[in-house]
Amino acid sequence: MNFGLFIAESTGLKAFEILLKNKIEIVYVCSEDKYYKHKISSLCKKNSIPFIFNPNKNLNKILKYFLNIDYLLSVFSRFIIPNQILRLIKFNCLNVHPGLLPYYPGTNSISGTIYNNEKITGITIHQVKKKIDSGDICLVQKIKIKKNELAISLWLRIIKNTPRLIEKLILKLKKNKLNFYKNDLTKKKIFS
């Protein structure tokens, strides 16, 4: 089992470390995150993994990295994975979304839950499809929203809980027990 990664923020870096710790073969890492570029690049160099910064600018040059990839994992990356990459992945392209799907797809999911006085949010791991955040769902971690909670405190709790969900994903993949259920897009809520 091997992975290609699209990562951003501290959570993406943590996911990278978790995969390494679990002895998962990582074929390449892509990121557009300028703040974490050096840390990601250093970890790639230390582990002899190709690092691709700004994949949009280098798309034709990097397609070779996507051949023979079992899984692609995107962790809080804003890079929209094009169909020519999705078609190359053997098994699944998965995304970690900071919110409960099908509610609040896209960006601003945390702000949307707070603005609409939701009681629960969470983290969703789902298949990547052409339409953003529309793929079938495999794992969910629910997080209760505290009374008078701010978006930043909720975001920090999502960041704190995401590594556990990624560990669970790896365990299910190793046991070949990853199951999906339909992402019911009729339930989505829009927050601009």
PDB file of C-alpha atoms in Angstrom:
ATOM      1  CA  MET A   1       0.000   0.000   0.000  1.00  0.00           C
ATOM      2  CA  ASN A   2       1.372   3.386  -0.972  1.00  0.00           C
ATOM      3  CA  PHE A   3       0.197   6.986  -0.822  1.00  0.00           C
ATOM      4  CA  GLY A   4       0.532  10.298  -2.547  1.00  0.00           C
ATOM      5  CA  LEU A   5      -0.176  13.312  -0.333  1.00  0.00           C
ATOM      6  CA  PHE A   6      -1.598  16.769  -0.806  1.00  0.00           C
ATOM      7  CA  ILE A   7      -1.137  18.505   2.533  1.00  0.00           C
ATOM      8  CA  ALA A   8      -1.412  21.902   4.161  1.00  0.00           C
ATOM      9  CA  GLU A   9      -1.183  23.394   7.613  1.00  0.00           C
ATOM     10  CA  SER A  10       0.070  21.673  10.745  1.00  0.00           C
ATOM     11  CA  THR A  11      -2.553  18.951  10.366  1.00  0.00           C
ATOM     12  CA  GLY A  12      -1.255  17.948   6.949  1.00  0.00           C
ATOM     13  CA  LEU A  13       2.271  17.797   8.346  1.00  0.00           C
ATOM     14  CA  LYS A  14       1.020  15.664  11.253  1.00  0.00           C
ATOM     15  CA  ALA A  15      -0.754  13.312   8.808  1.00  0.00           C
ATOM     16  CA  PHE A  16       2.531  12.949   6.902  1.00  0.00           C
ATOM     17  CA  GLU A  17       4.313  12.028  10.152  1.00  0.00           C
ATOM     18  CA  ILE A  18       1.590   9.515  11.075  1.00  0.00           C
ATOM     19  CA  LEU A  19       1.913   7.756   7.724  1.00  0.00           C
ATOM     20  CA  LEU A  20       5.698   7.581   8.133  1.00  0.00           C
ATOM     21  CA  LYS A  21       5.344   6.246  11.680  1.00  0.00           C
ATOM     22  CA  ASN A  22       3.003   3.524  10.373  1.00  0.00           C
ATOM     23  CA  LYS A  23       5.581   2.581   7.735  1.00  0.00           C
ATOM     24  CA  ILE A  24       3.295   3.547   4.856  1.00  0.00           C
ATOM     25  CA  GLU A  25       5.176   4.068   1.608  1.00  0.00           C
ATOM     26  CA  ILE A  26       4.789   7.675   0.480  1.00  0.00           C
ATOM     27  CA  VAL A  27       5.559   8.183  -3.197  1.00  0.00           C
ATOM     28  CA  TYR A  28       5.377  11.993  -3.232  1.00  0.00           C
ATOM     29  CA  VAL A  29       4.094  14.980  -1.251  1.00  0.00           C
ATOM     30  CA  CYS A  30       2.457  18.075  -2.753  1.00  0.00           C
ATOM     31  CA  SER A  31       1.705  21.331  -0.976  1.00  0.00           C
ATOM     32  CA  GLU A  32       0.875  24.951  -1.683  1.00  0.00           C
ATOM     33  CA  ASP A  33       1.327  26.013   1.934  1.00  0.00           C
ATOM     34  CA  LYS A  34       4.106  28.624   2.039  1.00  0.00           C
ATOM     35  CA  TYR A  35       4.202  28.673   5.847  1.00  0.00           C
ATOM     36  CA  TYR A  36       4.858  24.920   6.152  1.00  0.00           C
ATOM     37  CA  LYS A  37       6.911  24.578   2.945  1.00  0.00           C
ATOM     38  CA  HIS A  38      10.254  24.305   4.750  1.00  0.00           C
ATOM     39  CA  LYS A  39       9.047  21.775   7.335  1.00  0.00           C
ATOM     40  CA  ILE A  40       7.371  19.591   4.713  1.00  0.00           C
ATOM     41  CA  SER A  41      10.365  19.862   2.383  1.00  0.00           C
ATOM     42  CA  SER A  42      12.770  18.904   5.186  1.00  0.00           C
ATOM     43  CA  LEU A  43      10.736  15.850   6.159  1.00  0.00           C
ATOM     44  CA  CYS A  44      10.575  14.794   2.504  1.00  0.00           C
ATOM     45  CA  LYS A  45      14.310  15.216   2.071  1.00  0.00           C
ATOM     46  CA  LYS A  46      15.026  13.245   5.256  1.00  0.00           C
ATOM     47  CA  ASN A  47      12.888  10.361   3.927  1.00  0.00           C
ATOM     48  CA  SER A  48      13.923  10.615   0.241  1.00  0.00           C
ATOM     49  CA  ILE A  49      10.400  11.499  -0.895  1.00  0.00           C
ATOM     50  CA  PRO A  50       9.856  13.876  -3.826  1.00  0.00           C
ATOM     51  CA  PHE A  51       8.285  17.180  -2.762  1.00  0.00           C
ATOM     52  CA  ILE A  52       6.226  19.191  -5.211  1.00  0.00           C
ATOM     53  CA  PHE A  53       5.484  22.778  -4.265  1.00  0.00           C
ATOM     54  CA  ASN A  54       2.676  24.569  -6.129  1.00  0.00           C
ATOM     55  CA  PRO A  55       1.418  21.512  -8.050  1.00  0.00           C
ATOM     56  CA  ASN A  56      -0.815  23.712 -10.277  1.00  0.00           C
ATOM     57  CA  LYS A  57       2.253  25.331 -11.806  1.00  0.00           C
ATOM     58  CA  ASN A  58       3.941  21.974 -12.439  1.00  0.00           C
ATOM     59  CA  LEU A  59       0.983  19.737 -13.300  1.00  0.00           C
ATOM     60  CA  ASN A  60       2.297  18.322 -16.583  1.00  0.00           C
ATOM     61  CA  LYS A  61       5.730  17.692 -15.060  1.00  0.00           C
ATOM     62  CA  ILE A  62       4.369  15.868 -12.014  1.00  0.00           C
ATOM     63  CA  LEU A  63       1.844  13.482 -13.579  1.00  0.00           C
ATOM     64  CA  LYS A  64       4.545  10.767 -13.585  1.00  0.00           C
ATOM     65  CA  TYR A  65       4.420  10.742  -9.762  1.00  0.00           C
ATOM     66  CA  PHE A  66       0.782   9.684  -9.841  1.00  0.00           C
ATOM     67  CA  LEU A  67       1.353   6.479 -11.785  1.00  0.00           C
ATOM     68  CA  ASN A  68       1.033   3.345  -9.633  1.00  0.00           C
ATOM     69  CA  ILE A  69      -0.357   5.179  -6.603  1.00  0.00           C
ATOM     70  CA  ASP A  70      -2.773   3.134  -4.482  1.00  0.00           C
ATOM     71  CA  TYR A  71      -4.231   6.018  -2.465  1.00  0.00           C
ATOM     72  CA  LEU A  72      -4.103   9.762  -2.643  1.00  0.00           C
ATOM     73  CA  LEU A  73      -4.799  11.576   0.619  1.00  0.00           C
ATOM     74  CA  SER A  74      -5.569  15.279   0.788  1.00  0.00           C
ATOM     75  CA  VAL A  75      -5.406  16.825   4.267  1.00  0.00           C
ATOM     76  CA  PHE A  76      -6.748  20.388   4.525  1.00  0.00           C
ATOM     77  CA  SER A  77      -5.240  21.233   1.150  1.00  0.00           C
ATOM     78  CA  ARG A  78      -7.043  23.797  -0.982  1.00  0.00           C
ATOM     79  CA  PHE A  79      -5.644  22.247  -4.156  1.00  0.00           C
ATOM     80  CA  ILE A  80      -8.490  21.021  -6.358  1.00  0.00           C
ATOM     81  CA  ILE A  81      -7.281  17.674  -7.664  1.00  0.00           C
ATOM     82  CA  PRO A  82      -7.873  17.535 -11.424  1.00  0.00           C
ATOM     83  CA  ASN A  83      -9.517  14.589 -13.167  1.00  0.00           C
ATOM     84  CA  GLN A  84      -6.307  13.628 -14.963  1.00  0.00           C
ATOM     85  CA  ILE A  85      -4.811  12.870 -11.536  1.00  0.00           C
ATOM     86  CA  LEU A  86      -7.948  11.223 -10.108  1.00  0.00           C
ATOM     87  CA  ARG A  87      -8.013   8.770 -13.038  1.00  0.00           C
ATOM     88  CA  LEU A  88      -4.473   7.591 -12.255  1.00  0.00           C
ATOM     89  CA  ILE A  89      -5.100   6.533  -8.630  1.00  0.00           C
ATOM     90  CA  LYS A  90      -5.562   2.751  -8.295  1.00  0.00           C
ATOM     91  CA  PHE A  91      -7.963   2.520  -5.361  1.00  0.00           C
ATOM     92  CA  ASN A  92      -9.142   5.755  -3.781  1.00  0.00           C
ATOM     93  CA  CYS A  93      -8.468   9.418  -3.581  1.00  0.00           C
ATOM     94  CA  LEU A  94      -9.510  10.569  -0.106  1.00  0.00           C
ATOM     95  CA  ASN A  95      -9.976  14.005   1.407  1.00  0.00           C
ATOM     96  CA  VAL A  96     -10.044  15.093   5.034  1.00  0.00           C
ATOM     97  CA  HIS A  97     -12.757  17.750   5.354  1.00  0.00           C
ATOM     98  CA  PRO A  98     -12.986  19.978   8.471  1.00  0.00           C
ATOM     99  CA  GLY A  99     -16.715  19.574   8.963  1.00  0.00           C
ATOM    100  CA  LEU A 100     -19.513  17.049   8.771  1.00  0.00           C
ATOM    101  CA  LEU A 101     -20.554  16.190   5.248  1.00  0.00           C
ATOM    102  CA  PRO A 102     -22.926  16.513   3.517  1.00  0.00           C
ATOM    103  CA  TYR A 103     -23.526  19.666   5.577  1.00  0.00           C
ATOM    104  CA  TYR A 104     -21.269  22.642   4.762  1.00  0.00           C
ATOM    105  CA  PRO A 105     -19.134  21.419   1.866  1.00  0.00           C
ATOM    106  CA  GLY A 106     -16.276  23.580   0.620  1.00  0.00           C
ATOM    107  CA  THR A 107     -14.569  26.236   2.668  1.00  0.00           C
ATOM    108  CA  ASN A 108     -16.023  28.055   5.678  1.00  0.00           C
ATOM    109  CA  SER A 109     -17.642  24.923   7.088  1.00  0.00           C
ATOM    110  CA  ILE A 110     -16.675  25.878  10.637  1.00  0.00           C
ATOM    111  CA  SER A 111     -17.986  29.418  10.295  1.00  0.00           C
ATOM    112  CA  GLY A 112     -21.203  28.051   8.831  1.00  0.00           C
ATOM    113  CA  THR A 113     -21.842  25.749  11.773  1.00  0.00           C
ATOM    114  CA  ILE A 114     -21.304  28.549  14.273  1.00  0.00           C
ATOM    115  CA  TYR A 115     -23.319  31.110  12.291  1.00  0.00           C
ATOM    116  CA  ASN A 116     -26.258  28.691  12.078  1.00  0.00           C
ATOM    117  CA  ASN A 117     -26.035  27.734  15.770  1.00  0.00           C
ATOM    118  CA  GLU A 118     -25.319  24.066  15.069  1.00  0.00           C
ATOM    119  CA  LYS A 119     -24.647  21.830  18.065  1.00  0.00           C
ATOM    120  CA  ILE A 120     -22.295  19.378  16.359  1.00  0.00           C
ATOM    121  CA  THR A 121     -19.602  19.513  13.722  1.00  0.00           C
ATOM    122  CA  GLY A 122     -16.661  17.241  13.073  1.00  0.00           C
ATOM    123  CA  ILE A 123     -14.227  15.818  10.566  1.00  0.00           C
ATOM    124  CA  THR A 124     -15.137  13.767   7.506  1.00  0.00           C
ATOM    125  CA  ILE A 125     -12.940  11.563   5.349  1.00  0.00           C
ATOM    126  CA  HIS A 126     -14.528  11.018   1.955  1.00  0.00           C
ATOM    127  CA  GLN A 127     -13.757  10.070  -1.631  1.00  0.00           C
ATOM    128  CA  VAL A 128     -12.668  12.869  -3.924  1.00  0.00           C
ATOM    129  CA  LYS A 129     -14.930  13.311  -6.929  1.00  0.00           C
ATOM    130  CA  LYS A 130     -15.112  15.950  -9.649  1.00  0.00           C
ATOM    131  CA  LYS A 131     -17.606  18.010  -7.623  1.00  0.00           C
ATOM    132  CA  ILE A 132     -16.038  19.328  -4.405  1.00  0.00           C
ATOM    133  CA  ASP A 133     -16.881  17.419  -1.201  1.00  0.00           C
ATOM    134  CA  SER A 134     -19.443  15.225  -2.979  1.00  0.00           C
ATOM    135  CA  GLY A 135     -17.773  11.802  -2.726  1.00  0.00           C
ATOM    136  CA  ASP A 136     -18.964   8.914  -0.593  1.00  0.00           C
ATOM    137  CA  ILE A 137     -18.026   9.068   3.090  1.00  0.00           C
ATOM    138  CA  CYS A 138     -15.888   6.495   4.907  1.00  0.00           C
ATOM    139  CA  LEU A 139     -15.061   7.990   8.324  1.00  0.00           C
ATOM    140  CA  VAL A 140     -16.550  10.669  10.560  1.00  0.00           C
ATOM    141  CA  GLN A 141     -15.473  12.095  13.911  1.00  0.00           C
ATOM    142  CA  LYS A 142     -18.182  14.202  15.551  1.00  0.00           C
ATOM    143  CA  ILE A 143     -17.252  17.161  17.741  1.00  0.00           C
ATOM    144  CA  LYS A 144     -19.712  18.935  20.016  1.00  0.00           C
ATOM    145  CA  ILE A 145     -19.798  22.709  19.608  1.00  0.00           C
ATOM    146  CA  LYS A 146     -19.572  24.500  22.932  1.00  0.00           C
ATOM    147  CA  LYS A 147     -21.935  27.297  23.863  1.00  0.00           C
ATOM    148  CA  ASN A 148     -20.551  30.658  22.653  1.00  0.00           C
ATOM    149  CA  GLU A 149     -17.663  28.902  20.886  1.00  0.00           C
ATOM    150  CA  LEU A 150     -15.566  30.897  18.462  1.00  0.00           C
ATOM    151  CA  ALA A 151     -14.475  29.602  15.063  1.00  0.00           C
ATOM    152  CA  ILE A 152     -10.797  29.592  16.104  1.00  0.00           C
ATOM    153  CA  SER A 153     -11.349  27.445  19.202  1.00  0.00           C
ATOM    154  CA  LEU A 154     -13.473  25.010  17.213  1.00  0.00           C
ATOM    155  CA  TRP A 155     -10.819  24.913  14.467  1.00  0.00           C
ATOM    156  CA  LEU A 156      -8.158  24.084  17.074  1.00  0.00           C
ATOM    157  CA  ARG A 157     -10.271  21.222  18.391  1.00  0.00           C
ATOM    158  CA  ILE A 158     -10.741  19.890  14.855  1.00  0.00           C
ATOM    159  CA  ILE A 159      -6.967  20.062  14.324  1.00  0.00           C
ATOM    160  CA  LYS A 160      -6.412  18.207  17.600  1.00  0.00           C
ATOM    161  CA  ASN A 161      -8.860  15.401  16.690  1.00  0.00           C
ATOM    162  CA  THR A 162      -7.867  14.880  13.043  1.00  0.00           C
ATOM    163  CA  PRO A 163      -4.737  12.742  13.705  1.00  0.00           C
ATOM    164  CA  ARG A 164      -6.846  10.133  15.524  1.00  0.00           C
ATOM    165  CA  LEU A 165      -9.164   9.868  12.542  1.00  0.00           C
ATOM    166  CA  ILE A 166      -6.192   9.470  10.197  1.00  0.00           C
ATOM    167  CA  GLU A 167      -4.830   6.680  12.444  1.00  0.00           C
ATOM    168  CA  LYS A 168      -8.238   5.006  12.218  1.00  0.00           C
ATOM    169  CA  LEU A 169      -8.157   5.351   8.415  1.00  0.00           C
ATOM    170  CA  ILE A 170      -4.750   3.654   8.231  1.00  0.00           C
ATOM    171  CA  LEU A 171      -5.903   0.813  10.470  1.00  0.00           C
ATOM    172  CA  LYS A 172      -8.993   0.201   8.337  1.00  0.00           C
ATOM    173  CA  LEU A 173      -6.939   0.291   5.137  1.00  0.00           C
ATOM    174  CA  LYS A 174      -4.403  -2.187   6.552  1.00  0.00           C
ATOM    175  CA  LYS A 175      -7.242  -4.543   7.475  1.00  0.00           C
ATOM    176  CA  ASN A 176      -8.980  -3.919   4.132  1.00  0.00           C
ATOM    177  CA  LYS A 177     -12.114  -2.862   6.030  1.00  0.00           C
ATOM    178  CA  LEU A 178     -12.755   0.608   4.690  1.00  0.00           C
ATOM    179  CA  ASN A 179     -16.466   0.962   3.919  1.00  0.00           C
ATOM    180  CA  PHE A 180     -18.241   3.875   2.279  1.00  0.00           C
ATOM    181  CA  TYR A 181     -21.745   5.251   2.518  1.00  0.00           C
ATOM    182  CA  LYS A 182     -23.561   7.730   0.336  1.00  0.00           C
ATOM    183  CA  ASN A 183     -22.921  11.431   0.803  1.00  0.00           C
ATOM    184  CA  ASP A 184     -26.520  12.699   0.619  1.00  0.00           C
ATOM    185  CA  LEU A 185     -26.040  16.021  -1.139  1.00  0.00           C
ATOM    186  CA  THR A 186     -29.716  16.940  -0.672  1.00  0.00           C
ATOM    187  CA  LYS A 187     -28.844  17.660   2.985  1.00  0.00           C
ATOM    188  CA  LYS A 188     -26.072  20.197   2.300  1.00  0.00           C
ATOM    189  CA  LYS A 189     -26.327  23.647   3.819  1.00  0.00           C
ATOM    190  CA  ILE A 190     -24.830  26.643   2.104  1.00  0.00           C
ATOM    191  CA  PHE A 191     -22.716  29.210   3.903  1.00  0.00           C
ATOM    192  CA  SER A 192     -20.894  31.682   1.687  1.00  0.00           C
TER     193      SER A 192
END
